[in-house]
XYZ file of C-alpha atoms in Angstrom:
651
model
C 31.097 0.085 -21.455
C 28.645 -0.251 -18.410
C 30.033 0.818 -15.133
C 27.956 -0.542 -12.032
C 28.829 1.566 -8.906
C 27.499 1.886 -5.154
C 28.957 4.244 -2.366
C 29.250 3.506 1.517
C 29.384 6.452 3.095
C 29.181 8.527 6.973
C 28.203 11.148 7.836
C 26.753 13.185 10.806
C 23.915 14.486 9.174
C 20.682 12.497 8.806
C 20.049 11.315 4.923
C 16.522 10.648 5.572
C 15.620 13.724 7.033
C 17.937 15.671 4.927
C 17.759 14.038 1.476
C 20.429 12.927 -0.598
C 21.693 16.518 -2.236
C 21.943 18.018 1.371
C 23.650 15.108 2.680
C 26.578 14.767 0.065
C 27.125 18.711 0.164
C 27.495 18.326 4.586
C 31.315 18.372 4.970
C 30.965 15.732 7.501
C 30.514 13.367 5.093
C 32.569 10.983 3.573
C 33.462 8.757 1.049
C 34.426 5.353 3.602
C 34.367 2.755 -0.140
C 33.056 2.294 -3.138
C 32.382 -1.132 -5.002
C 32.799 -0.714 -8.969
C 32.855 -2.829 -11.637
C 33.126 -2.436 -15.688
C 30.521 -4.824 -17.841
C 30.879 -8.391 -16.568
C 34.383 -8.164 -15.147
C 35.666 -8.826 -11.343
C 33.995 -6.385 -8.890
C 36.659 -4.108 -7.385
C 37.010 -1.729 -4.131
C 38.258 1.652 -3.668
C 38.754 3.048 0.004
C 39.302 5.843 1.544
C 42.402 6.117 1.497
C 42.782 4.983 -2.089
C 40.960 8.231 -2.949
C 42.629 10.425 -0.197
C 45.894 9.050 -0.981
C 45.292 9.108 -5.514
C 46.761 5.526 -5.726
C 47.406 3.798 -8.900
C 44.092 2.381 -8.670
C 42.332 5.674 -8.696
C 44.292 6.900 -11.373
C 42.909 3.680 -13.250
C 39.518 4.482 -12.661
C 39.979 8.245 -13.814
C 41.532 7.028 -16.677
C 38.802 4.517 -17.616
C 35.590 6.584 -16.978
C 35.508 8.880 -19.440
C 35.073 5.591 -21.881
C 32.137 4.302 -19.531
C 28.755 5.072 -21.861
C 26.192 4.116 -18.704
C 26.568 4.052 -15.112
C 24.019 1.754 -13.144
C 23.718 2.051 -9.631
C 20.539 1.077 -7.256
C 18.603 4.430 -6.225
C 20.738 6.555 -8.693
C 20.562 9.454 -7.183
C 22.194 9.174 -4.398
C 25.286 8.019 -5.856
C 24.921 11.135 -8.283
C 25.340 13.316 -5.401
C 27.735 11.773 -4.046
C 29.761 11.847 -7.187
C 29.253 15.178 -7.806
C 29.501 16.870 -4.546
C 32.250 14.405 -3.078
C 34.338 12.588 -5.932
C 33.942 15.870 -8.096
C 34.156 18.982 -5.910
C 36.640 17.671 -3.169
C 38.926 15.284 -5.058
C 38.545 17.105 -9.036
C 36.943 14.119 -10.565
C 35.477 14.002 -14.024
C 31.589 15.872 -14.046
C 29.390 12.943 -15.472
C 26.320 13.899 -17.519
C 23.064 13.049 -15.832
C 22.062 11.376 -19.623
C 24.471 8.145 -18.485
C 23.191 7.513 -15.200
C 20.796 4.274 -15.003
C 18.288 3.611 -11.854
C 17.645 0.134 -11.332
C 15.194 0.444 -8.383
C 13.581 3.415 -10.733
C 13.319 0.020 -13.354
C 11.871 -2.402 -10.536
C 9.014 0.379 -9.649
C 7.895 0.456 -13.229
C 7.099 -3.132 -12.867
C 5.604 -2.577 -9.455
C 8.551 -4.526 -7.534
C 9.865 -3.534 -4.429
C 12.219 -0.985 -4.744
C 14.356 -1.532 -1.986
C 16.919 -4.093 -2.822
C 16.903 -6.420 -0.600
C 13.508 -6.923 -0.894
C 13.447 -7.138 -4.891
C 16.161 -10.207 -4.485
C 13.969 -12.004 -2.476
C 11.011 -11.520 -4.658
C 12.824 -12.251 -7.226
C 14.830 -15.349 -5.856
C 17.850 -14.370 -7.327
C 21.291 -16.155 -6.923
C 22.913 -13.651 -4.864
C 21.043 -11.831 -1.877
C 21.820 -8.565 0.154
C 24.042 -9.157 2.945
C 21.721 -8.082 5.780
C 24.551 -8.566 8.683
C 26.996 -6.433 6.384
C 24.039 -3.699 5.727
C 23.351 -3.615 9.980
C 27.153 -2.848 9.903
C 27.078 -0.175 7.347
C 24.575 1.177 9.286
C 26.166 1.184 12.740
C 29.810 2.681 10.854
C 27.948 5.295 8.582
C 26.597 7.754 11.642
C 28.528 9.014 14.283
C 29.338 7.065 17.674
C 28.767 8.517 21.298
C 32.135 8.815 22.714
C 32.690 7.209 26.379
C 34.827 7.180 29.157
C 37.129 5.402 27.842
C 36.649 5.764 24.019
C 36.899 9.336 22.781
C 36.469 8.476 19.154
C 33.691 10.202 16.738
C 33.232 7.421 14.411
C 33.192 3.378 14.459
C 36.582 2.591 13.471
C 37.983 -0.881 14.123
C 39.682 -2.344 10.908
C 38.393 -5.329 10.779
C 34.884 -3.933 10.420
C 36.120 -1.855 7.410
C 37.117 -5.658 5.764
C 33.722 -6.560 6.496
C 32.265 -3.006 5.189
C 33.976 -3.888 1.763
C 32.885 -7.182 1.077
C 29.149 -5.714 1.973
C 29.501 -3.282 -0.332
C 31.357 -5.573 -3.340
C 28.146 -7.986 -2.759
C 25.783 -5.148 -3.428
C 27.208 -4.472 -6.531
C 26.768 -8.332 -6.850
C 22.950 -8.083 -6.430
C 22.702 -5.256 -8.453
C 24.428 -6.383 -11.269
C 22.100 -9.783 -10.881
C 19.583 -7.728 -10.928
C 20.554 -5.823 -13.937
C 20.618 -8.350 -15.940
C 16.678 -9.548 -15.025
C 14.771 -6.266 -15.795
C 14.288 -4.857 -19.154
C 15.913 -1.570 -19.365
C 13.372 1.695 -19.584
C 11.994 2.502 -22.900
C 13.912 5.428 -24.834
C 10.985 7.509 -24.035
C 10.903 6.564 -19.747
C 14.762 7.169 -19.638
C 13.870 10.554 -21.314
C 11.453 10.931 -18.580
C 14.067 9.805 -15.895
C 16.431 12.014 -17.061
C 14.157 15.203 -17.129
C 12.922 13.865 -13.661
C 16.606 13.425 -12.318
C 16.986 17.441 -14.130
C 14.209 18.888 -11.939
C 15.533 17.322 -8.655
C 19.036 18.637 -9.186
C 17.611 22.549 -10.061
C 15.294 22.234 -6.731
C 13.165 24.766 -5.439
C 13.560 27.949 -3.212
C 12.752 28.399 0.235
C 11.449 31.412 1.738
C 14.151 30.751 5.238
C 13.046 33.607 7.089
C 9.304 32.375 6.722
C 10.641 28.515 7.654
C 12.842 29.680 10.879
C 9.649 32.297 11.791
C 6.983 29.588 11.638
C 9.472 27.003 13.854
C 9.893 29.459 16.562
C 6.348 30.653 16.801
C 4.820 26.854 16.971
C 7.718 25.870 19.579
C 6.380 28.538 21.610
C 2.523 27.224 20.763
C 3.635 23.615 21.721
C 5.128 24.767 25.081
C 1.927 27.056 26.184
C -0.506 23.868 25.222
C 1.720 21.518 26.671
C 1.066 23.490 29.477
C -2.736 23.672 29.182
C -2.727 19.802 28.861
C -1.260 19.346 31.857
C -3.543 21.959 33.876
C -6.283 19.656 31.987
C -5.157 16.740 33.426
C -4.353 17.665 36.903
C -0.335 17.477 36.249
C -1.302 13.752 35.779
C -0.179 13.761 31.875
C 3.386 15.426 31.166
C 1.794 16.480 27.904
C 0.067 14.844 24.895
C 3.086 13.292 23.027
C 2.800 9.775 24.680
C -0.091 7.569 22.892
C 0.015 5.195 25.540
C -0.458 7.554 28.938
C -3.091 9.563 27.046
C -5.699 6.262 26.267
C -4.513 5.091 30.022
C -5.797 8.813 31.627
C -8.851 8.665 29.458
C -10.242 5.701 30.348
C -8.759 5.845 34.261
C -9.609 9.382 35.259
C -12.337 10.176 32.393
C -13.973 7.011 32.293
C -13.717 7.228 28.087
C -12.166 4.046 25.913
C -10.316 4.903 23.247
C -8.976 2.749 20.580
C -5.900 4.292 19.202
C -4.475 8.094 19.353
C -4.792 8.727 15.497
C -5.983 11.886 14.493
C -9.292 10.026 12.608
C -10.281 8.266 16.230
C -9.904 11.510 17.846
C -11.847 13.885 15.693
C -14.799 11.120 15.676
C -14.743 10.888 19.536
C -14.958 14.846 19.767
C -18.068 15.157 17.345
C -19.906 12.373 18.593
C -23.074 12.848 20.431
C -23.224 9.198 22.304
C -19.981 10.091 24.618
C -19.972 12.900 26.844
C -16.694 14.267 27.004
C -15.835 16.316 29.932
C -14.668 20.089 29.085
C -10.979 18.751 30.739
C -10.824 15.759 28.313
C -12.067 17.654 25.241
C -9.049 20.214 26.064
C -6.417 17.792 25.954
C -7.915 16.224 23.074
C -8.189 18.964 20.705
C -4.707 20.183 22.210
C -3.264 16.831 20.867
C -4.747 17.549 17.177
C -3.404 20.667 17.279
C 0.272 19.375 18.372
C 0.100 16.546 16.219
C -0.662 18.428 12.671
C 1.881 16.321 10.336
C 2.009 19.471 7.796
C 3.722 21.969 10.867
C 6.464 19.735 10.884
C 7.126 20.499 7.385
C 8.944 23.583 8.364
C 11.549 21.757 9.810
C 11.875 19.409 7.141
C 12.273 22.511 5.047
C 15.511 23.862 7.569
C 17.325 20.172 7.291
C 17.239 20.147 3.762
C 17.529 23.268 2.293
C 20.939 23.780 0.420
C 22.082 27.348 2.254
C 24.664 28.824 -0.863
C 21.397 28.924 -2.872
C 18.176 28.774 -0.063
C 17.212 25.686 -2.460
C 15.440 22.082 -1.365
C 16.497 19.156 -3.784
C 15.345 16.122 -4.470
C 11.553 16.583 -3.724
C 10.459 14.171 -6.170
C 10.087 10.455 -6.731
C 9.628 9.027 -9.940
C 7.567 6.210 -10.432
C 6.244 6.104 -6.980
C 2.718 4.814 -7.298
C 2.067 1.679 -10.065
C 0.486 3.738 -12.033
C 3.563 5.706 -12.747
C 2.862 8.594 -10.988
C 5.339 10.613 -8.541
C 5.580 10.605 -4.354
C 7.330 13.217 -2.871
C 10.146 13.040 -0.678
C 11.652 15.065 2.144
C 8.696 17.818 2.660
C 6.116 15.792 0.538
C 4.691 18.425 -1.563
C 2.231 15.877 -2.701
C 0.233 16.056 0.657
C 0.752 20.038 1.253
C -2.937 20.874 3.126
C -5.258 23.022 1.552
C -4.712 26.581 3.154
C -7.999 28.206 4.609
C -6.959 31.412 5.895
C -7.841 34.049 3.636
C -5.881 37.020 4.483
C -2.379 35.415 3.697
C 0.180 38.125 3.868
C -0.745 39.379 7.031
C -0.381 36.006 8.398
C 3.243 35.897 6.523
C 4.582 39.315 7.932
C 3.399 37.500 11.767
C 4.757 34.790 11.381
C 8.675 36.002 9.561
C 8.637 38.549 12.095
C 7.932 35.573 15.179
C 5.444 37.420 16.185
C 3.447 34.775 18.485
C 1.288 37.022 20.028
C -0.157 39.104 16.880
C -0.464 35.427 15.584
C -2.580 33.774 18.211
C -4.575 37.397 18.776
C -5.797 37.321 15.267
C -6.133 33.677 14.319
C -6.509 31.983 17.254
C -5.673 28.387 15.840
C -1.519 28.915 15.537
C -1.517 25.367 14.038
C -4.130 25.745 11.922
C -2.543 28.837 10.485
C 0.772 27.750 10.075
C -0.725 24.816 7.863
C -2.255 26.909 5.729
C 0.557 28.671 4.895
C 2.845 26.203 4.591
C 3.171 26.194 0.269
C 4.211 30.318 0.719
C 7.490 29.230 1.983
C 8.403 27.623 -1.413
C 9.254 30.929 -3.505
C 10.965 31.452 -6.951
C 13.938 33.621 -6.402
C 14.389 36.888 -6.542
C 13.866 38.280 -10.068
C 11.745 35.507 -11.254
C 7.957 34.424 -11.054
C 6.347 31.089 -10.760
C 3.692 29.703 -13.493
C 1.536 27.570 -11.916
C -0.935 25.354 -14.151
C -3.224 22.176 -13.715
C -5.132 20.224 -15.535
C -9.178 20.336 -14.734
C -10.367 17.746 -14.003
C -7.699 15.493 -15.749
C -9.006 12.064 -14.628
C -12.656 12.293 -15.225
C -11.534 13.694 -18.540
C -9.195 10.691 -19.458
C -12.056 8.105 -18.167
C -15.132 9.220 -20.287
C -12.302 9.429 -23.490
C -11.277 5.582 -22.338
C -14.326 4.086 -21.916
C -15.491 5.705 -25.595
C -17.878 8.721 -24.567
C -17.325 11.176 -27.044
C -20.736 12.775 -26.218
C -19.175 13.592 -22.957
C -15.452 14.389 -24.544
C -17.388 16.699 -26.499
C -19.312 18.384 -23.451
C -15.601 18.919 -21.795
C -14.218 19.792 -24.839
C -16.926 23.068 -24.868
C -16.616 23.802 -21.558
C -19.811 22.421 -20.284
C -19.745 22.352 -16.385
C -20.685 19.005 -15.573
C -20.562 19.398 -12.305
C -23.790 21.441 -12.428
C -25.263 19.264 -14.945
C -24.776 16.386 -12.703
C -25.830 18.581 -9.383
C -29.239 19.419 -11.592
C -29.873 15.858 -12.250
C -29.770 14.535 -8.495
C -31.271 17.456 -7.165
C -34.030 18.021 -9.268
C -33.681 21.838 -9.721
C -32.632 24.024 -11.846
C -31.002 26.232 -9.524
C -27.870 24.869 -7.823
C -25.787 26.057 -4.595
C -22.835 25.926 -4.064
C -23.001 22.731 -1.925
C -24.943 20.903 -4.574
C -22.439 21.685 -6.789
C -19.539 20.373 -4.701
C -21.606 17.357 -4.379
C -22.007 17.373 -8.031
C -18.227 17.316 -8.396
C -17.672 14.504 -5.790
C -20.003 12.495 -7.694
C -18.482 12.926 -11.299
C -14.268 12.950 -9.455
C -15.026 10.252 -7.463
C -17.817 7.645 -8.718
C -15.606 6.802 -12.111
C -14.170 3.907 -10.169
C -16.548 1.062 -9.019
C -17.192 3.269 -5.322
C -20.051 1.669 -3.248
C -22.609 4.073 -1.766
C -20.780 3.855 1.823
C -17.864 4.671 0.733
C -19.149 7.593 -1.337
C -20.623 8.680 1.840
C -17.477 8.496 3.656
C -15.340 10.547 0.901
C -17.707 13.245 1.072
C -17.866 13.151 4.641
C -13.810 14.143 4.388
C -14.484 15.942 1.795
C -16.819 18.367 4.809
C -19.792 18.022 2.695
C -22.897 18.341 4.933
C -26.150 16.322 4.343
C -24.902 13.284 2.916
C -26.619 10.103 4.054
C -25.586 6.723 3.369
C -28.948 6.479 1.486
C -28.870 9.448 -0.262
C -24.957 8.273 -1.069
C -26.164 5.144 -2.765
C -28.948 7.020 -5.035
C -25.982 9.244 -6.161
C -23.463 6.318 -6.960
C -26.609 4.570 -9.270
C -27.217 8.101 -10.888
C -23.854 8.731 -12.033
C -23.380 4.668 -13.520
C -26.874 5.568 -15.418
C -25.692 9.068 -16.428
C -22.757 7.353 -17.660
C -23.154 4.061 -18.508
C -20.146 2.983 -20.655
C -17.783 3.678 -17.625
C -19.629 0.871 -16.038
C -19.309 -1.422 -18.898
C -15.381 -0.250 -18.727
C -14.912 -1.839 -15.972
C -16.661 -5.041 -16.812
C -14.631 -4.978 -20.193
C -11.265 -4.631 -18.424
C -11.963 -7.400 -15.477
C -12.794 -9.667 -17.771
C -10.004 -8.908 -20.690
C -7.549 -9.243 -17.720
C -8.701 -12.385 -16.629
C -9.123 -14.035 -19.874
C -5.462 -13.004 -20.300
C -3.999 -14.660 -17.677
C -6.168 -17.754 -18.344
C -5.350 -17.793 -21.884
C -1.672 -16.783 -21.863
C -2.355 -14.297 -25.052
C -3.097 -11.051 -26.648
C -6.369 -9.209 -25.391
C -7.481 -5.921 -26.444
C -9.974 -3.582 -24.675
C -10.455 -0.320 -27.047
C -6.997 1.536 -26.428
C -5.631 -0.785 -23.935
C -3.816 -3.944 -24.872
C -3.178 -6.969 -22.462
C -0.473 -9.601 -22.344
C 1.959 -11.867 -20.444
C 5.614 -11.258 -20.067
C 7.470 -13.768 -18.075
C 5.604 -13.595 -14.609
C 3.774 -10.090 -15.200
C 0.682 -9.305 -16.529
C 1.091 -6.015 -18.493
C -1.259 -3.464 -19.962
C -0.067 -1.545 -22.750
C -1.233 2.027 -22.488
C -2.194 4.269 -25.713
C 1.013 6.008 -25.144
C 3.127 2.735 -25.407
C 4.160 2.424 -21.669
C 3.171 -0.447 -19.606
C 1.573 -0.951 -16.649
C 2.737 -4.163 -15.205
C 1.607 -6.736 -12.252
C 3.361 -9.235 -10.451
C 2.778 -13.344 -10.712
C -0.946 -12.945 -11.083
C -3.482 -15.618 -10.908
C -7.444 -16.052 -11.109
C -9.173 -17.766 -8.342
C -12.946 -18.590 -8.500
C -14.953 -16.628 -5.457
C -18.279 -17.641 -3.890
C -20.337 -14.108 -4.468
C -24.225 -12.875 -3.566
C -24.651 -13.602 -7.380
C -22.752 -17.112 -7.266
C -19.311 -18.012 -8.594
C -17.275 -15.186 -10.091
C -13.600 -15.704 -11.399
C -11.238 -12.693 -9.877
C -8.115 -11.668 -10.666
C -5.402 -11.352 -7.742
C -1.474 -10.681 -8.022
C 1.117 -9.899 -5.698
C 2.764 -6.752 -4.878
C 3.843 -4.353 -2.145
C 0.853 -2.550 0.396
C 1.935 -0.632 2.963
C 5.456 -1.793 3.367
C 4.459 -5.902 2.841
C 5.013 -7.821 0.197
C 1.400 -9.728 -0.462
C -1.185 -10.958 -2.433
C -4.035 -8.312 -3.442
C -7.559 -8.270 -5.607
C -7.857 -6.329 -8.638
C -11.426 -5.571 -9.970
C -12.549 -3.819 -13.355
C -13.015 -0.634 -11.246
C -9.279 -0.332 -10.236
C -7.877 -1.439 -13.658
C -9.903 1.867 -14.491
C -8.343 3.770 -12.298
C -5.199 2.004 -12.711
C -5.469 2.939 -16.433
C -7.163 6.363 -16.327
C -3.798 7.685 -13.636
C -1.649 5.976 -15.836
C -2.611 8.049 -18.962
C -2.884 10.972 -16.551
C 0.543 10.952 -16.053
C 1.805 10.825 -19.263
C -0.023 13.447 -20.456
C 1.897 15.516 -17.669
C 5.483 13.469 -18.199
C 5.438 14.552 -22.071
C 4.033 17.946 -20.909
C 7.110 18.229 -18.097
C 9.230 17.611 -21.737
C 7.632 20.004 -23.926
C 7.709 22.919 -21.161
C 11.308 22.652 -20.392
C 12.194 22.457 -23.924
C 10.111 25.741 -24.301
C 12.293 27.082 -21.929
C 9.707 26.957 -18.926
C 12.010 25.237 -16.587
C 9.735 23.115 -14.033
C 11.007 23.133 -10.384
C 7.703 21.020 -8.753
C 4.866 18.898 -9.869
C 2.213 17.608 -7.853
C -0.231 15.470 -8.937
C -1.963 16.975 -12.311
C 0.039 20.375 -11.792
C 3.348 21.722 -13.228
C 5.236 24.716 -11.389
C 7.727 26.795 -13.748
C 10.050 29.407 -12.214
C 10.825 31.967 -15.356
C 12.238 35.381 -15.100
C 9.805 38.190 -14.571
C 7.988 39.470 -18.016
C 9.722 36.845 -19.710
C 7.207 34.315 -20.309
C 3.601 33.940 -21.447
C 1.124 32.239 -18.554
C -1.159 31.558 -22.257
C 1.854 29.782 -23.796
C 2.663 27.367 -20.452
C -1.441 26.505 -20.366
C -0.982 25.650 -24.227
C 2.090 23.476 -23.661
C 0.302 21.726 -20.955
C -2.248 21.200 -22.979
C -1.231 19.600 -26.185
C -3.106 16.469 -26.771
C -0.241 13.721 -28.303
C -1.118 11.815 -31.106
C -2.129 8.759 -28.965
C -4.709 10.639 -26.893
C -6.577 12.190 -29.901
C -9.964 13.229 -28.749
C -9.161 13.762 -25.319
C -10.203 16.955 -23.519
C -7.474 17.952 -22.262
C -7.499 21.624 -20.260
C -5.256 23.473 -18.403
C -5.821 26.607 -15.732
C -2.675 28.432 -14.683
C -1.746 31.539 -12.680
C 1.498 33.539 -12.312
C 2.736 33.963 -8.552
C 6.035 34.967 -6.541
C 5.104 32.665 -4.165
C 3.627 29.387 -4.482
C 0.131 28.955 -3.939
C -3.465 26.747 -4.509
């Protein structure tokens, strides 16, 4: 029996800056209804009071859950929490293994559909839509009110806004269950890796709090002192650097400089170029701004909302299936993006900042910001008695290309630890002796050319990369050397344009080496070696006038920075489509084998898993092995992985 299940709730503490785990455990929040129903049978509501009150209807539903075999809900998690932190821990409900939970936005992301659901019934046109009045009502009821004069009250409590609150929440289970029934349910092996994901969210990681509350205070006392500075700078005509708007308007009225936008890539370009003299007053305020407006500071306090206090731990970091490709996003303090840290002496910088010392801090460093950045991944810590293992793989997509595209000459040089970085460095240079520069370069070429990238936009990812000496020229020669060092990743990408096109066109089968191309209903899907599927959206193939004439291309629609549109795809990004793909399953059946080792993983980003084990209790070797493995349907590959052991988390 398939129970489908959603939760209105309220609360006074913020679910997006919180997270989900926090949120359910606040004792401010509530249960206000939930909307349930068993298979295909009427959908039912329980209220608050129902709950409060254990009517006969409750009873019912305790008596009928232990039989349910799956839950579905839309963004699972959530309703998890709730479940166990509200239904279970206040009101003594049944505990409900995490194996019968079912995601159905974590099922619309593996096809690359929106996972919001209101957005996913409109793509999908199906016969019952969100109620977008009800869900600006749950919205308004589910945080608390300002009280007035005349109305005292905490929350927003008329009744007949609680009718309207039920049927909104019966008509999501509505869509949902509509929904249910369109998508195909995760393979045996995804819902393993759902489950293991769902596993890892619900363990979380430590926080160092002492480190978190340190670094808040010290860079509230940094923001008020250049706050200060900016408005010396500007004559008390700017109350500090937080507005966008007043900041262009002073530039270009009392500094006679034009400036586009405030984003932190317009202002760094403005302060190194040589064609606009900036005056020392307008420099100030603009380097003051960078400082102030260093996304990774804020992190700290993203850290304080969410961190569970009984055990110092944040949950619910990750998000599965977050790119098309399969990979994870991060949530809450987006581990994904932490900055690299470039102070080197760490712990003194730790022991300043835990003990708020400002002063000490800005004496020896200088940049606050800058150093409360870089030390932003020590605040994650395994607690006390245990050690983090920390392993990546090396270069895991360059790795998975060369394998893809059939280069076993070049699977072989990984495979015996040739550094092709060097190699490639030697080739472009034309010397035999390499710096450390040239090697860099020689890395950016062989990480980043794999993909179809023109010379200017080589130039521009080593330019962000802060890799001196790189013309747009030179960046061209160095794209053509790597497609001639290499040349069946080039013919990859031809291979895989035109496979995917002649699959569409033809409706059928296609097969390019490992990869195998079909149609399903409206998606185009490529069958990885590992038996998932990518998957895109109502594609088509429109004929383009090109510099070499008329050239078929391949376009489908799908969801770019928050729109739902229609986008290219081009050999070069089915590669890297492909190669990402088979990336990440090499780390998903890692994540599987490790914590079946008993190396249980508390945070992955990107190609790296992070174990917290009891000190002296496990092998660094063993974890690199695990990582390692090679399945049976990436024979050949070169797979590597470099690890560490730390008690506090580190690059």
């Amino acid at each position: 029996m398939i129970l489908h299940l959603d939760f209105e709730t309220r609360s006074a503490c913020d679910l997006k800056k919180c997270g989900a785990w926090r949120y359910s455990i606040d004792p401010t929040t509530e249960i206000l209804c939930f909307a349930y129903a068993y298979d295909e049978e009427p959908i039912q509501i329980m209220t608050r009071q129902d709950i409060v009150m254990q009517t006969e209807q409750l009873k019912d539903f305790e008596r009928l859950t232990p039989r349910v075999t799956e839950i579905h809900a839309h963004n699972a998690n959530f309703e998890m929490c709730i479940w166990e932190n509200v239904l279970v821990r206040r009101f003594g409900f049944p505990r409900i293994e995490i194996s019968k939970w079912r995601c159905s936005a974590a099922r619309c992301a593996t096809l690359s559909l929106p996972r919001k659901l209101e957005k996913v019934a409109q793509v999908l046109g199906l016969s019952v839509q969100k109620d977008m009045e009800g869900h600006r009502l749950m919205l308004k009821m589910s945080k608390p009110r300002k009280p007035t004069k005349f109305d005292r009250s905490v929350w927003h409590e008329k009744p007949e806004d609680f009718q309207k609150l039920y049927r909104y929440c019966s008509n999501d289970v509505a869509v949902e269950r509509k929904l249910d029934h369109y998508l195909p349910p995760l393979s045996a092996k995804e819902q393993t890796v759902w489950r293991y994901d769902q596993i890892i969210n619900r363990r979380g990681v430590s926080v160092d709090y002492e480190l978190v509350t340190g670094a808040i205070h010290i860079f509230s006392q940094h923001e008020r002192d250049l706050t200060t500075r900016a408005k010396e700078a500007s004559s008390f005509i700017l109350p500090g650097v937080g507005s966008r708007d007043k900041l262009i308007e002073w530039l270009s009225l009392f500094e006679g400089v034009d400036m586009e936008n405030a984003q932190s890539a317009t202002i760094t370009k403005l302060l190194s170029s040589s064609e606009i003299n900036l005056s020392s007053n307008a420099r100030e305020v603009l380097e003051i701004r960078q400082q102030l407006s260093k996304s990774s500071v804020k992190k700290y306090q993203s850290m304080k909302n969410a961190v569970d206090k009984t055990d110092m731990r944040i949950r619910g970091t990750m998000l599965y299936h977050a790119a098309g490709t399969g990979r994870w996003g991060g949530r809450i303090i987006q581990p994904q993006n932490f900055p690299c840290g470039t102070v080197k002496d760490v712990e003194t910088a730790l022991h300043l900042i835990k003990n708020q010392d400002y002063e000490g801090l800005s004496l020896l460093y200088g940049d606050v910001a800058g150093v409360l950045s870089s030390t932003i991944r020590g605040a994650i810590v395994p607690q006390e008695g245990y050690d983090f293992m920390v392993a990546d793989y090396a270069a895991i997509e360059a790795r998975v290309l060369v394998w893809l595209a059939g280069d076993t000459e070049t699977c072989q040089k990984f495979q015996n630890g040739v550094d092709l970085y060097i190699e490639m460095a030697k080739k472009v240079y034309h010397t035999q002796e390499i710096s450390k520069v040239q090697r860099a370069v020689g890395k950016q070429i062989i990480l980043g050319c794999g993909y179809s990238m023109s010379g200017k936009k080589f130039k521009e990812t080593c330019d962000n990369a802060g890799i001196p000496g790189i013309s747009e020229e030179f960046a061209v020669k160095l794209v053509k050397a790597y497609r001639e060092t290499f040349p069946l990743v080039p013919k990859l990408w031809r291979r895989l344009n035109d496979t995917a096109i002649k699959t569409v066109r033809t409706k059928s089968l296609q097969t390019a080496g490992a990869l195998k191309f079909n149609m399903k209903g409206p998606f185009l899907v490529c069958q990885l070696p590992s038996g998932r599927c990518l998957a895109w959206f109502k594609p088509k193939v429109v004929v383009k006038d090109t510099a070499w004439g008329e050239r078929p291309e391949l376009r489908f629609m799908g969801e770019e920075l928050g729109q739902w549109r229609e986008q290219r795809v081009y050999g070069g990004l089915l590669a890297e489509n492909c190669t990402q793909a088979i990336a990440r399953d090499l780390l998903a059946e890692a994540i599987i084998r490790c914590e079946d080792a008993g190396y249980p993983i508390v945070l992955h980003v990107h190609d790296e898993l992070v174990a917290e084990v009891p000190k002296g209790e496990r092998s660094i070797g063993e974890f690199e092995k695990l990582m390692a493995v090679s399945p049976d349907w990436a024979e050949g590959c070169p797979v590597k992985a470099e690890g560490f052991v730390c008690d506090r988390y580190r690059k």
